[in-house]
């Protein structure tokens, strides 16, 4: 009985082993990981009976395997959801109906193995012999969220290579943590080219070099032209500003004058009184017959033209003469020092 059972077992193995072995493992497995977006690729299995499916799993911390892609027909699988900083153990196999190939195992650490694309480089020739280099770190986009490389790597710097387009020999290698680097001491009016890469110092991991970007430094003659334009613009601006200030001051002055010193005219009867000094002296006479009156000093200021002044001075002298004439008689005004018109424009 025992030999018979062994034979049956042997027959079973002979029958089922080839079926199991018929499905070939996925071939030429490769990883395409760029900016922490990782995709696994492979060649299709050689199987004639039908379309083969594939399953990819990774080993979690609890040592059980979790599906990343399950029974897919394509020959690629997005494996970006594995932890970024730890070594991921992955495995892949091919399947057809209830038959499977052997598992194929491999390892992968996203933050070490991923490719860092070049930074965006912009060169601005600002002065003769000086180039401003602006660097922009490439973004990491995961699940539609945008992250900076600095969110994943601690010590990130940029490396820059500079050469003259004519000679193609590197003249400077630069390492900088900043996104703006000023290259000085270059010749004027010469075309320089540069390339930049991101460099992760902690891992000694270089990113990809950018394409060569070339720019001509400013000619020293050009700067004079630029300066003339600048000076003219500044000069015109200052002129415009001064003109504006003058206008403002003028307007303010008029406004203040209008508000606080409105144009002013003497009462009509007072003007008449001044225009007819004879009557006024009579008036004074009638008022001061036989009495001694004290007169306050009357001061009238004029801002009118000198013509006006001279007119009023004439009037004033007339009044004075009249007063002096009558003074000898009965009227003795104690003090009338001056008399002018108070007239504002
Ligand atoms: C696929 O199978 C054919 C024959 O069925 C064979 O000639 C070919 O070499 C196989 N290819 C691979 C990659 O194994
Ligand atoms: C295999 O897949 C192709 C397309 O990828 C499809 O046209 C074909 O019908 C499939 N064959 C089977 C047996 O499922
Ligand atoms: C892979 O998956 C990640 C996260 O699930 C997603 O952000 C990314 O766009 C996917 N990449 C591709 C090539 O589908
Ligand atoms: C750089 O030099 C090459 C020849 O060496 C020339 O074809 C190219 O136009 C130059 N580029 C610039 C921006 O001057
Ligand atoms: C710049 O670095 C390269 C290697 O990356 C080296 O061959 C070259 O001599 C260096 N040039 C200068 C000027 O330091
Ligand atoms: C700068 O000067 C050089 C000669 O010194 C001339 O060939 C070049 O065209 C000038 N470039 C500009 C932008 O004026």
Coordinates of C-alpha atoms and ligand atoms in Angstrom, one line a residue:
X1 CA 0.0 0.0 0.0
X2 CA 2.7 2.4 0.9
X3 CA 4.6 2.2 -2.4
X4 CA 1.3 2.7 -4.3
X5 CA 0.7 6.0 -2.4
X6 CA 4.3 7.2 -3.1
X7 CA 3.7 6.5 -6.8
X8 CA 0.5 8.5 -6.7
X9 CA 2.4 11.4 -5.2
X10 CA 5.0 11.2 -7.8
X11 CA 2.4 11.1 -10.6
X12 CA 0.7 14.1 -9.0
X13 CA 4.0 16.1 -8.9
X14 CA 4.7 15.1 -12.5
X15 CA 1.3 16.2 -13.7
X16 CA 1.0 19.5 -11.8
X17 CA 4.6 20.7 -11.7
X18 CA 4.7 21.5 -15.4
X19 CA 1.4 23.4 -15.2
X20 CA 2.8 25.5 -12.3
X21 CA 6.0 26.0 -14.2
X22 CA 4.3 26.9 -17.5
X23 CA 3.7 30.5 -16.4
X24 CA 7.0 32.4 -16.6
X25 CA 7.9 35.0 -14.0
X26 CA 7.8 38.7 -15.2
X27 CA 11.1 39.5 -16.9
X28 CA 13.4 42.5 -16.9
X29 CA 11.9 44.2 -13.8
X30 CA 12.9 47.8 -13.5
X31 CA 12.1 50.8 -11.4
X32 CA 11.3 54.2 -12.7
X33 CA 11.3 56.6 -9.7
X34 CA 11.3 60.3 -10.3
X35 CA 10.8 62.9 -7.6
X36 CA 9.4 60.1 -5.3
X37 CA 6.9 59.1 -7.8
X38 CA 7.7 55.4 -8.4
X39 CA 6.5 53.1 -11.1
X40 CA 7.5 49.4 -11.5
X41 CA 7.9 48.1 -15.0
X42 CA 8.5 44.7 -16.5
X43 CA 8.3 42.7 -19.7
X44 CA 5.2 40.6 -20.3
X45 CA 5.4 36.9 -19.5
X46 CA 5.7 34.4 -22.3
X47 CA 2.4 32.6 -22.2
X48 CA 0.4 31.5 -25.3
X49 CA -2.9 30.3 -23.7
X50 CA -4.3 33.7 -22.8
X51 CA -3.7 37.1 -21.2
X52 CA -1.6 36.9 -18.0
X53 CA -2.3 39.1 -15.0
X54 CA 0.3 40.4 -12.4
X55 CA 0.2 41.0 -8.7
X56 CA 2.7 43.2 -6.9
X57 CA 2.9 43.3 -3.1
X58 CA 5.1 45.0 -0.5
X59 CA 6.0 43.7 3.0
X60 CA 4.6 45.9 5.7
X61 CA 6.2 46.4 9.1
X62 CA 4.1 43.6 10.5
X63 CA 5.7 41.2 8.0
X64 CA 2.6 40.6 6.0
X65 CA 2.3 41.4 2.3
X66 CA 0.0 44.1 1.1
X67 CA -1.2 44.4 -2.5
X68 CA 0.0 47.4 -4.4
X69 CA -1.5 46.2 -7.7
X70 CA -3.7 43.1 -7.9
X71 CA -4.3 41.0 -11.0
X72 CA -3.5 43.8 -13.5
X73 CA -3.2 43.3 -17.2
X74 CA -0.7 46.2 -17.7
X75 CA 3.0 45.7 -17.3
X76 CA 3.5 48.6 -14.9
X77 CA 2.4 49.4 -11.3
X78 CA 2.4 52.6 -9.4
X79 CA 4.3 51.9 -6.2
X80 CA 4.5 55.5 -4.8
X81 CA 2.5 54.7 -1.7
X82 CA 5.3 52.7 -0.1
X83 CA 7.0 54.4 2.9
X84 CA 9.5 57.0 1.6
X85 CA 12.4 56.5 4.1
X86 CA 12.5 52.7 4.7
X87 CA 13.7 49.8 2.6
X88 CA 10.6 48.4 1.0
X89 CA 10.6 44.6 0.2
X90 CA 8.5 44.0 -2.9
X91 CA 7.5 40.9 -4.8
X92 CA 5.8 40.3 -8.1
X93 CA 4.3 37.3 -9.9
X94 CA 2.3 36.4 -13.0
X95 CA -1.0 34.6 -12.9
X96 CA -3.3 32.8 -15.4
X97 CA -6.6 31.6 -14.1
X98 CA -5.7 29.6 -11.0
X99 CA -2.1 29.1 -11.9
X100 CA 0.8 31.4 -10.8
X101 CA 4.4 31.9 -11.4
X102 CA 7.0 32.1 -8.6
X103 CA 7.4 35.3 -6.7
X104 CA 10.3 37.5 -7.7
X105 CA 11.6 39.7 -4.8
X106 CA 13.4 43.0 -4.9
X107 CA 14.2 46.0 -2.6
X108 CA 13.7 49.6 -3.0
X109 CA 14.2 52.7 -0.8
X110 CA 12.3 55.6 -2.4
X111 CA 14.2 58.6 -1.0
X112 CA 17.6 57.1 -1.9
X113 CA 16.7 55.5 -5.2
X114 CA 14.5 58.2 -6.7
X115 CA 15.8 60.5 -9.4
X116 CA 15.9 64.2 -8.6
X117 CA 15.2 66.3 -11.7
X118 CA 17.2 69.5 -12.4
X119 CA 16.3 72.8 -10.9
X120 CA 14.8 75.6 -13.1
X121 CA 17.6 78.0 -14.0
X122 CA 17.2 81.6 -14.9
X123 CA 20.2 83.9 -15.6
X124 CA 19.8 87.7 -15.6
X125 CA 22.8 89.9 -16.6
X126 CA 22.4 92.8 -14.3
X127 CA 25.7 94.7 -14.6
X128 CA 28.8 94.3 -16.7
X129 CA 30.7 91.2 -15.6
X130 CA 27.9 90.1 -13.2
X131 CA 25.3 87.4 -13.7
X132 CA 22.4 86.8 -11.3
X133 CA 21.5 83.1 -11.3
X134 CA 18.0 82.2 -10.0
X135 CA 17.4 78.6 -9.1
X136 CA 14.1 77.0 -8.4
X137 CA 13.9 73.6 -6.8
X138 CA 11.8 71.1 -8.6
X139 CA 8.6 70.3 -6.8
X140 CA 7.5 66.9 -5.4
X141 CA 3.9 66.1 -6.4
X142 CA 2.2 63.3 -4.5
X143 CA -1.6 62.6 -4.5
X144 CA -2.1 66.0 -6.1
X145 CA -0.3 67.8 -3.2
X146 CA 2.8 69.9 -4.0
X147 CA 5.8 69.5 -1.6
X148 CA 9.2 71.0 -1.6
X149 CA 12.3 68.8 -1.8
X150 CA 13.3 70.3 1.6
X151 CA 10.3 68.5 3.1
X152 CA 12.0 65.2 2.4
X153 CA 15.7 66.0 2.5
X154 CA 17.5 67.9 5.2
X155 CA 20.6 69.2 3.6
X156 CA 19.9 70.3 0.1
X157 CA 22.3 72.5 -1.9
X158 CA 22.7 73.5 -5.5
X159 CA 25.8 72.9 -7.6
X160 CA 26.6 75.1 -10.5
X161 CA 29.1 74.8 -13.3
X162 CA 30.1 77.8 -15.3
X163 CA 32.0 78.0 -18.5
X164 CA 32.6 80.3 -21.4
X165 CA 30.6 79.2 -24.5
X166 CA 33.7 79.8 -26.6
X167 CA 36.2 77.7 -24.6
X168 CA 33.9 75.0 -23.1
X169 CA 36.3 74.8 -20.1
X170 CA 34.7 75.0 -16.7
X171 CA 35.8 78.2 -15.0
X172 CA 34.0 77.9 -11.7
X173 CA 32.3 75.2 -9.7
X174 CA 29.8 76.6 -7.1
X175 CA 28.0 75.0 -4.2
X176 CA 25.3 77.1 -2.7
X177 CA 22.3 76.5 -0.5
X178 CA 20.5 79.7 -1.7
X179 CA 18.2 80.1 -4.7
X180 CA 19.9 83.3 -5.8
X181 CA 23.6 83.2 -6.7
X182 CA 25.5 86.2 -8.0
X183 CA 28.5 85.4 -10.2
X184 CA 30.9 88.3 -10.4
X185 CA 34.3 89.0 -11.9
X186 CA 33.3 87.8 -15.4
X187 CA 34.4 89.5 -18.6
X188 CA 32.0 92.0 -20.2
X189 CA 30.1 91.2 -23.4
X190 CA 31.1 87.5 -23.3
X191 CA 28.7 84.6 -23.6
X192 CA 28.8 82.3 -20.5
X193 CA 26.9 79.1 -20.1
X194 CA 25.9 77.2 -16.9
X195 CA 24.3 74.1 -15.6
X196 CA 22.9 73.4 -12.2
X197 CA 21.9 70.4 -10.2
X198 CA 20.4 69.6 -6.8
X199 CA 22.8 67.9 -4.4
X200 CA 21.6 66.0 -1.3
X201 CA 24.6 66.3 1.0
X202 CA 23.5 63.8 3.7
X203 CA 23.2 61.0 1.1
X204 CA 25.9 62.3 -1.2
X205 CA 23.2 62.0 -3.8
X206 CA 23.4 64.2 -6.9
X207 CA 20.3 65.2 -8.9
X208 CA 20.3 65.5 -12.7
X209 CA 22.1 68.4 -14.4
X210 CA 20.0 71.0 -16.0
X211 CA 20.4 71.8 -19.7
X212 CA 23.1 74.4 -20.5
X213 CA 21.7 77.9 -20.3
X214 CA 23.8 80.6 -22.0
X215 CA 23.7 84.4 -21.5
X216 CA 25.9 87.3 -22.7
X217 CA 27.2 89.6 -19.9
X218 CA 26.4 93.3 -20.4
X219 CA 28.8 95.4 -22.4
X220 CA 30.3 98.2 -20.5
X221 CA 29.1 100.6 -23.2
X222 CA 25.5 99.4 -22.8
X223 CA 25.5 100.4 -19.1
X224 CA 26.1 104.0 -20.0
X225 CA 23.1 104.0 -22.3
X226 CA 21.0 102.5 -19.6
X227 CA 22.3 105.0 -17.1
X228 CA 21.4 108.0 -19.4
X229 CA 17.9 106.7 -19.7
X230 CA 17.7 106.2 -16.0
X231 CA 19.0 109.6 -15.2
X232 CA 16.6 111.2 -17.7
X233 CA 13.7 109.4 -16.2
X234 CA 14.7 110.4 -12.6
X235 CA 15.2 114.0 -13.7
X236 CA 11.8 114.1 -15.3
X237 CA 10.2 112.5 -12.3
X238 CA 11.8 115.1 -9.9
X239 CA 10.6 117.9 -12.2
X240 CA 7.1 116.6 -12.2
X241 CA 7.2 116.2 -8.4
X242 CA 8.4 119.8 -7.8
X243 CA 5.7 121.1 -10.2
X244 CA 3.1 119.1 -8.3
X245 CA 4.4 120.4 -4.9
X246 CA 4.2 124.0 -6.2
X247 CA 0.6 123.5 -7.3
X248 CA -0.3 122.0 -4.0
X249 CA 1.2 124.8 -2.0
X250 CA -0.6 127.4 -4.2
X251 CA -3.9 125.7 -3.9
X252 CA -3.5 125.3 -0.1
X253 CA -2.5 129.0 0.3
X254 CA -5.6 130.1 -1.7
X255 CA -7.8 127.9 0.3
X256 CA -6.5 129.1 3.6
X257 CA -6.8 132.7 2.5
X258 CA -10.4 132.1 1.4
X259 CA -11.4 130.4 4.6
X260 CA -9.7 132.7 7.2
X261 CA -9.3 136.0 5.4
X262 CA -12.3 136.5 3.2
X263 CA -12.2 139.5 0.9
X264 CA -13.3 142.4 3.0
X265 CA -14.9 145.8 2.4
X266 CA -15.5 148.7 4.7
X267 CA -19.1 149.7 5.5
X268 CA -20.5 152.1 2.9
X269 CA -21.0 155.0 5.3
X270 CA -17.4 154.8 6.5
X271 CA -16.1 155.0 3.0
X272 CA -18.3 158.0 2.3
X273 CA -17.0 159.6 5.4
X274 CA -13.5 159.1 4.3
X275 CA -14.3 160.4 0.7
X276 CA -15.7 163.6 2.0
X277 CA -13.2 165.0 4.6
X278 CA -15.0 168.3 4.7
X279 CA -18.2 166.8 5.9
X280 CA -16.3 164.6 8.3
X281 CA -14.6 167.5 9.9
X282 CA -18.0 169.2 10.2
X283 CA -19.3 166.0 11.7
X284 CA -16.4 166.0 14.1
X285 CA -17.0 169.6 15.0
X286 CA -20.7 169.0 15.7
X287 CA -19.8 166.1 17.8
X288 CA -17.1 167.7 19.9
X289 CA -18.5 171.2 20.4
X290 CA -17.2 172.5 23.7
X291 CA -16.1 169.2 25.0
X292 CA -12.8 167.3 25.2
X293 CA -13.1 163.9 23.7
X294 CA -10.6 161.1 23.8
X295 CA -10.1 159.3 20.5
X296 CA -8.7 155.9 20.2
X297 CA -6.0 155.4 17.7
X298 CA -7.4 154.2 14.4
X299 CA -5.1 152.1 12.3
X300 CA -6.2 151.0 8.9
X301 CA -3.8 148.8 6.9
X302 CA -3.9 148.3 3.2
X303 CA -2.4 145.5 1.1
X304 CA -3.5 147.1 -2.1
X305 CA -1.1 148.5 -4.6
X306 CA 0.9 151.6 -3.9
X307 CA -1.6 153.7 -5.9
X308 CA -4.2 152.8 -3.4
X309 CA -1.7 153.7 -0.6
X310 CA -0.9 157.0 -2.1
X311 CA -4.6 157.7 -2.5
X312 CA -5.4 156.9 1.0
X313 CA -2.3 158.8 2.2
X314 CA -3.7 161.9 0.4
X315 CA -7.0 161.4 2.0
X316 CA -5.3 161.0 5.3
X317 CA -3.3 164.1 4.9
X318 CA -6.5 166.0 4.0
X319 CA -8.1 164.8 7.1
X320 CA -5.1 165.8 9.2
X321 CA -5.0 169.2 7.7
X322 CA -8.7 169.6 8.4
X323 CA -8.2 168.4 11.9
X324 CA -5.2 170.6 12.5
X325 CA -7.1 173.7 11.1
X326 CA -10.0 173.1 13.5
X327 CA -7.6 172.2 16.4
X328 CA -6.7 175.8 16.8
X329 CA -10.3 176.5 17.5
X330 CA -12.4 174.4 19.8
X331 CA -11.7 170.8 18.8
X332 CA -8.7 169.1 20.4
X333 CA -8.6 165.5 19.5
X334 CA -5.9 164.1 21.7
X335 CA -4.5 161.7 19.3
X336 CA -5.2 160.8 15.7
X337 CA -1.9 159.3 14.5
X338 CA -2.8 157.8 11.2
X339 CA -5.6 156.9 9.0
X340 CA -5.5 154.4 6.2
X341 CA -7.9 152.2 4.5
X342 CA -8.2 148.5 5.5
X343 CA -8.8 146.8 2.2
X344 CA -8.0 143.2 1.4
X345 CA -8.1 141.7 -2.0
Ligands
LIG1 C1 8.7 32.8 -25.5 O1 8.3 31.6 -26.0 C2 8.8 31.3 -27.3 C3 8.3 30.0 -27.7 O2 7.0 29.7 -27.2 C4 10.3 31.3 -27.3 O3 10.8 31.1 -28.6 C5 10.8 32.6 -26.7 O4 12.2 32.5 -26.6 C6 10.2 32.8 -25.4 N1 10.7 34.1 -24.9 C7 11.2 34.3 -23.7 C8 11.5 35.7 -23.3 O5 11.3 33.4 -22.9
LIG2 C1 -6.0 39.9 -24.1 O1 -6.0 41.2 -24.1 C2 -6.2 41.9 -25.3 C3 -6.0 43.3 -25.2 O2 -5.0 43.6 -24.3 C4 -7.6 41.6 -25.8 O3 -7.9 42.1 -27.0 C5 -7.8 40.1 -25.8 O4 -9.2 39.8 -26.1 C6 -7.5 39.5 -24.5 N1 -7.5 38.0 -24.6 C7 -8.2 37.2 -23.7 C8 -8.2 35.8 -23.9 O5 -8.7 37.7 -22.7
LIG3 C1 1.2 57.3 -8.5 O1 0.5 57.5 -7.3 C2 0.8 58.7 -6.7 C3 0.1 58.7 -5.3 O2 -0.9 57.7 -5.3 C4 0.2 59.8 -7.5 O3 0.5 61.0 -6.9 C5 0.9 59.7 -8.9 O4 0.4 60.7 -9.7 C6 0.8 58.4 -9.5 N1 1.7 58.3 -10.6 C7 1.4 57.8 -11.8 C8 2.4 57.8 -12.9 O5 0.2 57.4 -12.0
LIG4 C1 27.9 78.8 -28.2 O1 28.9 78.4 -29.1 C2 28.4 77.6 -30.2 C3 29.6 77.1 -30.9 O2 30.7 76.8 -30.1 C4 27.4 78.3 -31.0 O3 26.9 77.5 -32.0 C5 26.3 78.8 -30.2 O4 25.4 79.7 -30.9 C6 26.8 79.7 -29.0 N1 25.7 80.0 -28.1 C7 25.5 81.3 -27.8 C8 24.4 81.5 -26.9 O5 26.3 82.2 -28.1
LIG5 C1 35.0 71.7 -11.4 O1 34.6 70.3 -11.0 C2 35.0 69.4 -12.0 C3 34.5 68.0 -11.5 O2 33.1 68.1 -11.2 C4 36.5 69.3 -12.1 O3 36.8 68.4 -13.1 C5 37.0 70.7 -12.5 O4 38.4 70.8 -12.5 C6 36.5 71.8 -11.5 N1 36.8 73.1 -12.0 C7 37.2 74.0 -11.2 C8 37.6 75.3 -11.8 O5 37.3 73.9 -10.0
LIG6 C1 29.4 93.9 -27.0 O1 30.7 94.3 -27.5 C2 31.2 93.3 -28.5 C3 32.5 93.8 -28.9 O2 33.3 94.2 -27.8 C4 30.3 93.2 -29.6 O3 30.7 92.2 -30.5 C5 28.9 92.8 -29.2 O4 28.0 92.7 -30.2 C6 28.4 93.8 -28.1 N1 27.1 93.3 -27.6 C7 26.1 94.1 -27.4 C8 24.9 93.4 -26.8 O5 26.1 95.2 -27.6

